[in-house]
Short mmCIF file of C-alpha atoms in Angstrom, two decimals:
data_model
loop_
_atom_site.label_atom_id
_atom_site.label_comp_id
_atom_site.label_asym_id
_atom_site.label_seq_id
_atom_site.Cartn_x
_atom_site.Cartn_y
_atom_site.Cartn_z
CA UNK A 27 40.93 176.82 125.48
CA UNK A 28 38.30 174.47 126.81
CA UNK A 29 37.27 174.29 130.45
CA UNK A 30 35.32 171.56 132.21
CA UNK A 31 33.97 172.34 135.66
CA UNK A 32 33.17 169.09 137.48
CA UNK A 33 30.27 168.90 139.98
CA UNK A 34 29.37 172.48 139.15
CA UNK A 35 26.25 172.46 141.33
CA UNK A 36 28.37 172.15 144.48
CA UNK A 37 29.39 175.81 144.10
CA UNK A 38 27.53 178.30 146.31
CA UNK A 39 24.66 180.17 144.66
CA UNK A 40 26.31 183.58 145.10
CA UNK A 41 29.36 182.39 143.16
CA UNK A 42 27.19 180.75 140.49
CA UNK A 43 25.54 184.09 139.82
CA UNK A 44 28.92 185.70 139.13
CA UNK A 45 29.99 182.77 136.94
CA UNK A 46 26.76 183.07 134.94
CA UNK A 47 27.57 186.70 134.13
CA UNK A 48 31.13 185.81 133.11
CA UNK A 49 30.03 182.94 130.86
CA UNK A 50 27.40 185.17 129.27
CA UNK A 51 30.07 187.80 128.52
CA UNK A 52 32.21 185.18 126.76
CA UNK A 53 29.26 183.76 124.82
CA UNK A 54 28.21 187.21 123.61
CA UNK A 55 31.77 187.85 122.40
CA UNK A 56 31.81 184.47 120.64
CA UNK A 57 28.51 185.12 118.86
CA UNK A 58 29.80 188.55 117.76
CA UNK A 59 32.90 186.80 116.34
CA UNK A 60 35.26 189.41 117.77
CA UNK A 61 38.99 188.84 118.18
CA UNK A 62 39.29 190.80 121.44
CA UNK A 63 36.75 191.70 124.13
CA UNK A 64 36.52 193.23 127.60
CA UNK A 65 36.36 190.68 130.40
CA UNK A 66 36.21 191.88 134.00
CA UNK A 67 37.72 195.22 132.96
CA UNK A 68 40.61 193.67 131.01
CA UNK A 69 40.81 193.40 127.23
CA UNK A 70 41.66 189.83 126.25
CA UNK A 71 42.07 187.83 123.06
CA UNK A 72 39.23 185.46 122.19
CA UNK A 73 39.71 182.13 120.47
CA UNK A 74 36.58 181.15 118.55
CA UNK A 75 37.13 177.50 119.48
CA UNK A 76 36.94 178.06 123.24
CA UNK A 77 34.13 176.44 125.19
CA UNK A 78 33.04 175.71 128.73
CA UNK A 79 31.46 172.50 129.97
CA UNK A 80 29.98 171.59 133.33
CA UNK A 81 29.11 168.32 135.02
CA UNK A 82 26.48 167.96 137.72
CA UNK A 83 25.21 165.25 140.02
CA UNK A 84 21.71 166.46 140.89
CA UNK A 85 19.86 165.00 143.83
CA UNK A 86 22.86 164.49 146.11
CA UNK A 87 23.21 166.18 149.50
CA UNK A 88 25.09 169.46 149.36
CA UNK A 89 24.18 170.07 145.71
CA UNK A 90 22.05 173.02 144.67
CA UNK A 91 19.84 173.64 141.67
CA UNK A 92 21.36 175.95 139.06
CA UNK A 93 19.79 179.40 138.69
CA UNK A 94 17.70 179.77 135.52
CA UNK A 95 20.03 182.39 134.02
CA UNK A 96 22.91 179.91 134.29
CA UNK A 97 20.89 176.93 133.03
CA UNK A 98 20.12 178.89 129.86
CA UNK A 99 23.84 179.14 129.02
CA UNK A 100 24.47 175.37 128.80
CA UNK A 101 22.90 172.48 126.91
CA UNK A 102 21.72 169.35 128.68
CA UNK A 103 23.29 166.05 127.73
CA UNK A 104 21.75 162.81 128.93
CA UNK A 105 24.12 160.35 130.56
CA UNK A 106 23.71 156.68 131.38
CA UNK A 107 25.23 154.28 133.87
CA UNK A 108 28.59 153.08 132.51
CA UNK A 109 29.36 149.43 131.81
CA UNK A 110 31.66 148.78 134.78
CA UNK A 111 32.53 145.29 133.51
CA UNK A 112 33.77 146.58 130.15
CA UNK A 113 35.68 149.46 131.71
CA UNK A 114 37.29 147.11 134.24
CA UNK A 115 38.23 144.58 131.55
CA UNK A 116 39.87 147.23 129.37
CA UNK A 117 41.79 148.58 132.37
CA UNK A 118 42.96 145.07 133.27
CA UNK A 119 44.00 144.37 129.67
CA UNK A 120 46.05 147.59 129.74
CA UNK A 121 47.91 146.23 132.77
CA UNK A 122 48.65 142.97 130.97
CA UNK A 123 45.98 140.63 132.35
CA UNK A 124 45.19 137.82 129.90
CA UNK A 125 41.92 136.77 131.55
CA UNK A 126 40.61 140.31 131.94
CA UNK A 127 36.87 139.64 131.37
CA UNK A 128 36.73 136.96 134.08
CA UNK A 129 38.64 139.10 136.57
CA UNK A 130 36.57 142.19 135.67
CA UNK A 131 33.31 140.33 136.33
CA UNK A 132 34.62 139.26 139.76
CA UNK A 133 35.81 142.78 140.60
CA UNK A 134 32.50 144.35 139.63
CA UNK A 135 30.59 141.81 141.74
CA UNK A 136 32.92 142.38 144.70
CA UNK A 137 32.45 146.14 144.62
CA UNK A 138 28.69 145.76 144.15
CA UNK A 139 28.44 143.47 147.18
CA UNK A 140 30.63 145.82 149.24
CA UNK A 141 28.43 148.81 148.42
CA UNK A 142 25.29 146.86 149.31
CA UNK A 143 26.43 145.07 152.45
CA UNK A 144 29.02 147.26 154.16
CA UNK A 145 28.10 150.30 156.21
CA UNK A 146 27.80 153.48 154.19
CA UNK A 147 30.43 155.92 155.38
CA UNK A 148 31.89 158.91 153.57
CA UNK A 149 35.35 157.40 153.27
CA UNK A 150 34.07 154.30 151.42
CA UNK A 151 33.89 154.60 147.64
CA UNK A 152 32.91 151.57 145.60
CA UNK A 153 32.25 153.43 142.35
CA UNK A 154 34.49 153.95 139.34
CA UNK A 155 37.05 155.91 141.37
CA UNK A 156 37.92 152.75 143.29
#
């Protein structure tokens, strides 16, 4: 099984410490190539293809820095800002729009202007979720 934990750095530090120990236990079992291992006092079967992934948005309010012992268990992957125009066009094509690139360009500009000119409140979201 694979698990992806989104916005992992929003979890409280005390919980992150426990998670770090659990992930380390799984990684040690994986490197030993065992079929079964003890996890939290229970013997469970281990699939060698299992993996855990985390996403983080550092620098935002309410986010914490990961402890070093937890950082060591995951690899960094660099991300870049997505092409909102291309994503919008593909989404519009999937809904049957024939002039998707033109409409996508207008949508992206509308959301950009909204995010720049309207008041910033928590209930406004002009990113990809919109």
